[in-house]
Amino acid sequence: MTNEAARTSVILIGGGRMGTLIAKTLEAEGGFEVLDTYGSRDAAQLDREAPRADVAIDFSNRAALPHALAYVRRTGAALVSGTTGYAPEELEQIRALGEACAVTWSANYSLGVAVLRRATEVVARGLGDWDCEIVETHHNQKADAPSGTAKLLLGAVDPAGSMEVVCGREGMVGPRGRREVGMHSLRGGTVAGTHEVHFFGTDEEVCLTHRATSRQIFASGAVAAARRIVGREPGFYTFDQLMFGE
Ligand SMILES: NC(=O)C1=CN([C@@H]2O[C@H](COP(=O)(O)OP(=O)(O)OC[C@H]3O[C@@H](n4cnc5c(N)ncnc54)[C@H](OP(=O)(O)O)[C@@H]3O)[C@@H](O)[C@H]2O)C=CC1
Ligand SMILES: O=C(O)C1=N[C@H](C(=O)O)C[C@H](O)C1
């Protein structure tokens, strides 16, 4: 068998900042062959003509989802998706795709954020009656707000989904409610992604912060996920399951 035959074939959905960096990372790491990249102009080709790959890596836009789903259903490729901005029903469609193929979706493919999520769960349990505000900061080209990672961290603060979520505080009348979480989005410059979870008590504050200083962490995490998902049984796998086996 030649090295060529052993390579994992990939199609990329989205060839923007992340898609370009993932292509470079696949090339640098070796063992992968990118068959093609699909963007907004040719995403419809995914439905019928695009060649079968071992794995599709999707960092694009929610508008591409019907094509990504059609591609994976048609070809049986594994899916690694990092696209954010989905509605809950769309995320449910991605999870349901796991009945037919091996699928992973994560709002953040950095190891640091995977650990931050766990740390946030622990701190939130310990400081259950403290006020909590989540602040995310990203570059001025980001299409969605709040970030997918901010929503992931909200899930760690409030796993039951029982708290009121207040996005920004403009027009707020009266004091802050006890059963609410504030979400705040800042946009500017070239920030790769900063997430802060603030817990405020009386006369004290605990703040957990993750700061991405480069997008490379997301690209490397997505490629690691691609390596680990190819050849798995159909199912929806979390990033933690792929990386930590749990
Ligand atoms: N999970 C994670 O770790 C991370 C997730 N992200 C997420 O990845 C996504 C992409 O981010 P980024 O690369 O910075 O964004 P860019 O704007 O740089 O790139 C977006 C890409 O998506 C393509 N696209 C847009 N609409 C469609 C469509 N309808 N069908 C097919 N392709 C489409 C664009 O194609 P064209 O150029 O042809 O218009 C472009 O290539 C975002 O949702 C972002 O939040 C980002 C970083 C990390
Ligand atoms: O669009 C980005 O850039 C990023 N998007 C992801 C998100 O919405 O959480 C992950 C990361 O923060 C960078």
Short mmCIF file of C-alpha atoms and ligand atoms in Angstrom, two decimals:
data_model
loop_
_atom_site.label_atom_id
_atom_site.label_comp_id
_atom_site.label_asym_id
_atom_site.label_seq_id
_atom_site.Cartn_x
_atom_site.Cartn_y
_atom_site.Cartn_z
CA MET A 1 0.00 0.00 0.00
CA THR A 2 1.36 3.46 -0.90
CA ASN A 3 1.33 6.44 1.45
CA GLU A 4 -1.12 8.06 -0.99
CA ALA A 5 -3.70 5.32 -0.35
CA ALA A 6 -3.34 5.68 3.42
CA ARG A 7 -4.17 9.37 3.50
CA THR A 8 -7.43 10.56 5.04
CA SER A 9 -9.50 12.42 2.45
CA VAL A 10 -11.15 15.67 3.50
CA ILE A 11 -13.59 18.14 2.04
CA LEU A 12 -13.70 21.60 3.57
CA ILE A 13 -16.95 23.52 3.89
CA GLY A 14 -15.92 27.17 4.27
CA GLY A 15 -12.67 28.53 2.94
CA GLY A 16 -12.45 31.71 5.01
CA ARG A 17 -10.15 32.51 7.95
CA MET A 18 -10.66 29.11 9.59
CA GLY A 19 -11.01 27.01 6.43
CA THR A 20 -7.73 28.40 5.08
CA LEU A 21 -5.89 27.77 8.35
CA ILE A 22 -7.30 24.25 8.64
CA ALA A 23 -6.11 23.48 5.10
CA LYS A 24 -2.61 24.67 6.06
CA THR A 25 -2.71 22.63 9.27
CA LEU A 26 -3.81 19.46 7.43
CA GLU A 27 -0.94 19.96 4.99
CA ALA A 28 1.60 20.67 7.75
CA GLU A 29 0.58 17.71 9.90
CA GLY A 30 0.47 15.29 6.94
CA GLY A 31 -1.63 12.21 6.34
CA PHE A 32 -4.54 14.16 4.84
CA GLU A 33 -5.63 14.96 1.30
CA VAL A 34 -8.02 17.88 0.76
CA LEU A 35 -10.25 16.96 -2.20
CA ASP A 36 -12.03 20.32 -2.45
CA THR A 37 -13.26 23.39 -0.58
CA TYR A 38 -16.84 24.68 -0.86
CA GLY A 39 -17.98 28.24 -0.15
CA SER A 40 -21.15 30.25 -0.56
CA ARG A 41 -21.03 30.15 -4.36
CA ASP A 42 -20.75 26.37 -4.82
CA ALA A 43 -22.20 24.90 -1.58
CA ALA A 44 -25.13 23.42 -3.57
CA GLN A 45 -22.65 21.01 -5.23
CA LEU A 46 -22.38 19.28 -1.85
CA ASP A 47 -25.92 17.95 -2.37
CA ARG A 48 -25.10 15.88 -5.50
CA GLU A 49 -21.68 16.21 -7.14
CA ALA A 50 -19.06 16.68 -4.43
CA PRO A 51 -16.79 13.61 -4.14
CA ARG A 52 -16.95 11.29 -1.14
CA ALA A 53 -14.35 12.06 1.50
CA ASP A 54 -13.54 10.31 4.77
CA VAL A 55 -14.39 13.50 6.66
CA ALA A 56 -16.03 16.86 6.01
CA ILE A 57 -14.73 19.76 8.11
CA ASP A 58 -17.24 22.61 8.29
CA PHE A 59 -16.23 26.08 9.48
CA SER A 60 -18.59 28.20 7.42
CA ASN A 61 -21.96 29.74 8.16
CA ARG A 62 -25.34 28.45 9.36
CA ALA A 63 -26.68 29.04 5.83
CA ALA A 64 -24.51 26.13 4.62
CA LEU A 65 -26.10 23.63 7.01
CA PRO A 66 -28.66 22.05 4.61
CA HIS A 67 -25.82 21.34 2.15
CA ALA A 68 -23.50 19.97 4.84
CA LEU A 69 -26.26 17.65 6.10
CA ALA A 70 -27.12 16.53 2.55
CA TYR A 71 -23.44 15.80 1.83
CA VAL A 72 -22.89 13.70 4.94
CA ARG A 73 -26.15 11.76 4.46
CA ARG A 74 -25.35 11.07 0.80
CA THR A 75 -21.71 10.03 1.25
CA GLY A 76 -21.53 8.67 4.82
CA ALA A 77 -18.49 10.89 5.51
CA ALA A 78 -17.72 11.78 9.11
CA LEU A 79 -18.45 15.40 10.04
CA VAL A 80 -16.36 17.77 12.16
CA SER A 81 -18.30 21.00 12.50
CA GLY A 82 -17.17 24.18 14.25
CA THR A 83 -19.66 26.57 12.71
CA THR A 84 -21.49 28.73 15.26
CA GLY A 85 -24.63 30.85 15.19
CA TYR A 86 -27.04 27.91 14.83
CA ALA A 87 -30.56 27.94 16.26
CA PRO A 88 -31.28 25.14 18.78
CA GLU A 89 -33.30 23.22 16.12
CA GLU A 90 -30.30 23.31 13.76
CA LEU A 91 -28.00 21.94 16.46
CA GLU A 92 -30.56 19.19 17.00
CA GLN A 93 -30.35 18.34 13.27
CA ILE A 94 -26.56 17.98 13.59
CA ARG A 95 -26.93 15.72 16.65
CA ALA A 96 -29.57 13.62 14.85
CA LEU A 97 -27.17 13.12 11.93
CA GLY A 98 -25.19 11.00 14.39
CA GLU A 99 -27.79 8.26 13.88
CA ALA A 100 -26.35 7.74 10.38
CA CYS A 101 -22.72 8.91 10.55
CA ALA A 102 -19.93 9.81 12.98
CA VAL A 103 -20.47 13.47 13.83
CA THR A 104 -18.92 16.03 16.14
CA TRP A 105 -19.79 19.67 16.65
CA SER A 106 -18.14 22.03 19.08
CA ALA A 107 -18.39 25.78 19.43
CA ASN A 108 -14.72 25.76 20.40
CA TYR A 109 -11.97 23.28 19.47
CA SER A 110 -9.36 24.60 21.90
CA LEU A 111 -8.23 22.40 24.76
CA GLY A 112 -8.17 25.45 27.04
CA VAL A 113 -11.87 26.12 26.54
CA ALA A 114 -12.69 22.42 27.06
CA VAL A 115 -11.05 22.70 30.49
CA LEU A 116 -12.57 26.15 31.14
CA ARG A 117 -16.03 24.65 30.61
CA ARG A 118 -15.37 22.04 33.28
CA ALA A 119 -13.87 24.63 35.65
CA THR A 120 -16.92 26.84 35.13
CA GLU A 121 -19.25 23.98 36.11
CA VAL A 122 -17.29 23.46 39.34
CA VAL A 123 -17.15 27.17 40.26
CA ALA A 124 -20.83 27.71 39.40
CA ARG A 125 -21.81 24.82 41.68
CA GLY A 126 -19.68 26.26 44.50
CA LEU A 127 -20.94 29.83 44.10
CA GLY A 128 -24.52 29.02 43.21
CA ASP A 129 -26.09 32.21 44.58
CA TRP A 130 -23.48 34.66 43.21
CA ASP A 131 -24.26 36.91 40.25
CA CYS A 132 -22.76 35.67 36.97
CA GLU A 133 -21.94 37.62 33.82
CA ILE A 134 -20.29 36.17 30.70
CA VAL A 135 -18.26 38.48 28.47
CA GLU A 136 -16.93 37.49 25.04
CA THR A 137 -14.65 39.57 22.80
CA HIS A 138 -13.94 38.87 19.12
CA HIS A 139 -12.56 40.46 15.97
CA ASN A 140 -14.67 42.94 14.03
CA GLN A 141 -15.50 40.45 11.22
CA LYS A 142 -17.34 37.90 13.38
CA ALA A 143 -20.83 37.22 12.01
CA ASP A 144 -22.67 36.00 15.13
CA ALA A 145 -23.26 37.13 18.71
CA PRO A 146 -23.16 35.96 21.42
CA SER A 147 -20.34 33.60 20.43
CA GLY A 148 -20.97 29.87 20.38
CA THR A 149 -18.44 29.53 23.20
CA ALA A 150 -20.32 32.03 25.37
CA LYS A 151 -23.42 29.84 24.94
CA LEU A 152 -21.36 26.74 25.81
CA LEU A 153 -20.20 28.46 29.02
CA LEU A 154 -23.77 29.51 29.78
CA GLY A 155 -24.65 25.81 29.70
CA ALA A 156 -21.90 25.19 32.27
CA VAL A 157 -23.17 27.98 34.55
CA ASP A 158 -26.81 26.91 34.27
CA PRO A 159 -27.03 23.24 33.17
CA ALA A 160 -30.77 23.11 33.93
CA GLY A 161 -31.45 26.12 31.70
CA SER A 162 -33.59 27.60 34.44
CA MET A 163 -32.07 31.09 34.62
CA GLU A 164 -33.10 34.15 32.66
CA VAL A 165 -30.49 35.13 30.06
CA VAL A 166 -30.04 38.88 29.60
CA CYS A 167 -28.04 39.87 26.51
CA GLY A 168 -26.55 43.32 27.26
CA ARG A 169 -28.08 45.62 29.83
CA GLU A 170 -29.34 48.50 27.69
CA GLY A 171 -32.76 49.66 28.79
CA MET A 172 -32.53 47.72 32.07
CA VAL A 173 -34.92 49.10 34.66
CA GLY A 174 -34.43 48.30 38.33
CA PRO A 175 -31.80 46.13 40.04
CA ARG A 176 -30.22 43.02 38.59
CA GLY A 177 -32.32 39.91 39.11
CA ARG A 178 -31.02 37.07 41.29
CA ARG A 179 -31.89 34.32 38.79
CA GLU A 180 -30.31 35.80 35.69
CA VAL A 181 -27.06 35.50 33.74
CA GLY A 182 -25.80 38.47 31.72
CA MET A 183 -24.18 37.89 28.31
CA HIS A 184 -22.05 40.64 26.78
CA SER A 185 -20.40 40.76 23.33
CA LEU A 186 -17.55 43.08 22.36
CA ARG A 187 -16.33 43.34 18.75
CA GLY A 188 -13.12 44.98 17.59
CA GLY A 189 -9.82 44.67 15.80
CA THR A 190 -8.31 41.23 15.31
CA VAL A 191 -9.09 39.56 18.66
CA ALA A 192 -9.03 35.77 18.08
CA GLY A 193 -11.44 35.16 20.99
CA THR A 194 -11.55 36.00 24.70
CA HIS A 195 -14.11 34.54 27.10
CA GLU A 196 -14.57 35.64 30.70
CA VAL A 197 -16.98 34.19 33.23
CA HIS A 198 -17.39 36.60 36.16
CA PHE A 199 -18.92 35.48 39.45
CA PHE A 200 -19.72 38.38 41.80
CA GLY A 201 -20.36 37.91 45.52
CA THR A 202 -20.47 40.45 48.32
CA ASP A 203 -17.09 42.23 48.38
CA GLU A 204 -15.43 39.58 46.16
CA GLU A 205 -15.23 38.32 42.58
CA VAL A 206 -14.00 35.16 40.88
CA CYS A 207 -13.24 35.51 37.16
CA LEU A 208 -12.30 32.64 34.84
CA THR A 209 -10.71 33.75 31.56
CA HIS A 210 -9.65 32.04 28.36
CA ARG A 211 -7.71 34.13 25.86
CA ALA A 212 -6.93 32.83 22.38
CA THR A 213 -3.90 34.64 21.01
CA SER A 214 -4.13 32.85 17.65
CA ARG A 215 -6.75 30.90 15.68
CA GLN A 216 -4.22 28.08 15.33
CA ILE A 217 -5.56 26.48 18.55
CA PHE A 218 -8.98 26.02 16.93
CA ALA A 219 -7.53 24.66 13.69
CA SER A 220 -5.25 22.20 15.51
CA GLY A 221 -8.15 21.03 17.68
CA ALA A 222 -10.40 20.51 14.66
CA VAL A 223 -7.70 18.49 12.88
CA ALA A 224 -7.17 16.40 16.04
CA ALA A 225 -10.93 15.78 16.15
CA ALA A 226 -10.87 14.75 12.46
CA ARG A 227 -8.09 12.23 13.14
CA ARG A 228 -10.05 10.75 16.03
CA ILE A 229 -13.50 10.56 14.41
CA VAL A 230 -12.64 8.87 11.10
CA GLY A 231 -13.52 5.16 11.25
CA ARG A 232 -15.80 5.47 14.30
CA GLU A 233 -19.27 3.96 14.47
CA PRO A 234 -22.15 6.34 13.69
CA GLY A 235 -22.91 8.55 16.67
CA PHE A 236 -22.70 12.08 17.96
CA TYR A 237 -19.37 12.55 19.74
CA THR A 238 -18.48 15.57 21.87
CA PHE A 239 -15.03 17.16 21.56
CA ASP A 240 -14.35 15.99 25.14
CA GLN A 241 -15.22 12.40 24.19
CA LEU A 242 -12.87 12.51 21.21
CA MET A 243 -10.00 14.19 23.06
CA PHE A 244 -10.30 12.84 26.59
CA GLY A 245 -12.34 9.68 25.98
CA GLU A 246 -15.16 10.82 28.28
N1 LIG B 1 -15.51 25.96 16.81
C1 LIG B 1 -14.40 26.70 16.81
O1 LIG B 1 -13.38 26.39 17.48
C2 LIG B 1 -14.39 27.93 15.96
C3 LIG B 1 -15.48 28.26 15.23
N2 LIG B 1 -15.47 29.33 14.38
C4 LIG B 1 -16.66 29.51 13.58
O2 LIG B 1 -16.37 29.10 12.25
C5 LIG B 1 -17.17 29.82 11.32
C6 LIG B 1 -16.29 30.43 10.25
O3 LIG B 1 -15.43 31.39 10.83
P1 LIG B 1 -14.38 32.19 9.91
O4 LIG B 1 -13.58 31.27 9.09
O5 LIG B 1 -13.71 33.14 10.83
O6 LIG B 1 -15.39 33.00 8.97
P2 LIG B 1 -15.11 33.61 7.50
O7 LIG B 1 -16.15 34.66 7.32
O8 LIG B 1 -13.68 33.97 7.34
O9 LIG B 1 -15.40 32.39 6.53
C7 LIG B 1 -16.68 31.87 6.38
C8 LIG B 1 -16.67 30.93 5.20
O10 LIG B 1 -17.98 30.37 5.12
C9 LIG B 1 -18.39 30.39 3.78
N3 LIG B 1 -19.85 30.51 3.66
C10 LIG B 1 -20.63 31.56 4.00
N4 LIG B 1 -21.92 31.28 3.69
C11 LIG B 1 -21.91 30.04 3.13
C12 LIG B 1 -22.92 29.20 2.58
N5 LIG B 1 -24.19 29.59 2.54
N6 LIG B 1 -22.55 28.00 2.10
C13 LIG B 1 -21.24 27.61 2.12
N7 LIG B 1 -20.25 28.36 2.62
C14 LIG B 1 -20.59 29.56 3.12
C15 LIG B 1 -17.70 31.59 3.16
O11 LIG B 1 -17.62 31.35 1.76
P3 LIG B 1 -17.43 32.54 0.69
O12 LIG B 1 -16.10 33.14 1.01
O13 LIG B 1 -17.50 31.83 -0.61
O14 LIG B 1 -18.57 33.49 0.93
C16 LIG B 1 -16.36 31.59 3.86
O15 LIG B 1 -15.46 30.79 3.15
C17 LIG B 1 -17.94 30.84 12.16
O16 LIG B 1 -19.22 30.30 12.45
C18 LIG B 1 -17.12 30.94 13.44
O17 LIG B 1 -17.86 31.35 14.55
C19 LIG B 1 -14.37 30.11 14.25
C20 LIG B 1 -13.25 29.85 14.98
C21 LIG B 1 -13.16 28.74 15.91
O1 LIG B 2 -15.70 33.45 15.02
C1 LIG B 2 -14.66 33.24 15.69
O2 LIG B 2 -13.59 33.79 15.43
C2 LIG B 2 -14.75 32.29 16.81
N1 LIG B 2 -15.87 31.65 16.98
C3 LIG B 2 -16.15 30.66 17.95
C4 LIG B 2 -17.33 31.07 18.82
O3 LIG B 2 -18.29 31.66 18.31
O4 LIG B 2 -17.33 30.76 20.01
C5 LIG B 2 -14.95 30.18 18.71
C6 LIG B 2 -13.85 31.19 18.89
O5 LIG B 2 -14.12 31.98 19.99
C7 LIG B 2 -13.56 32.03 17.65
#
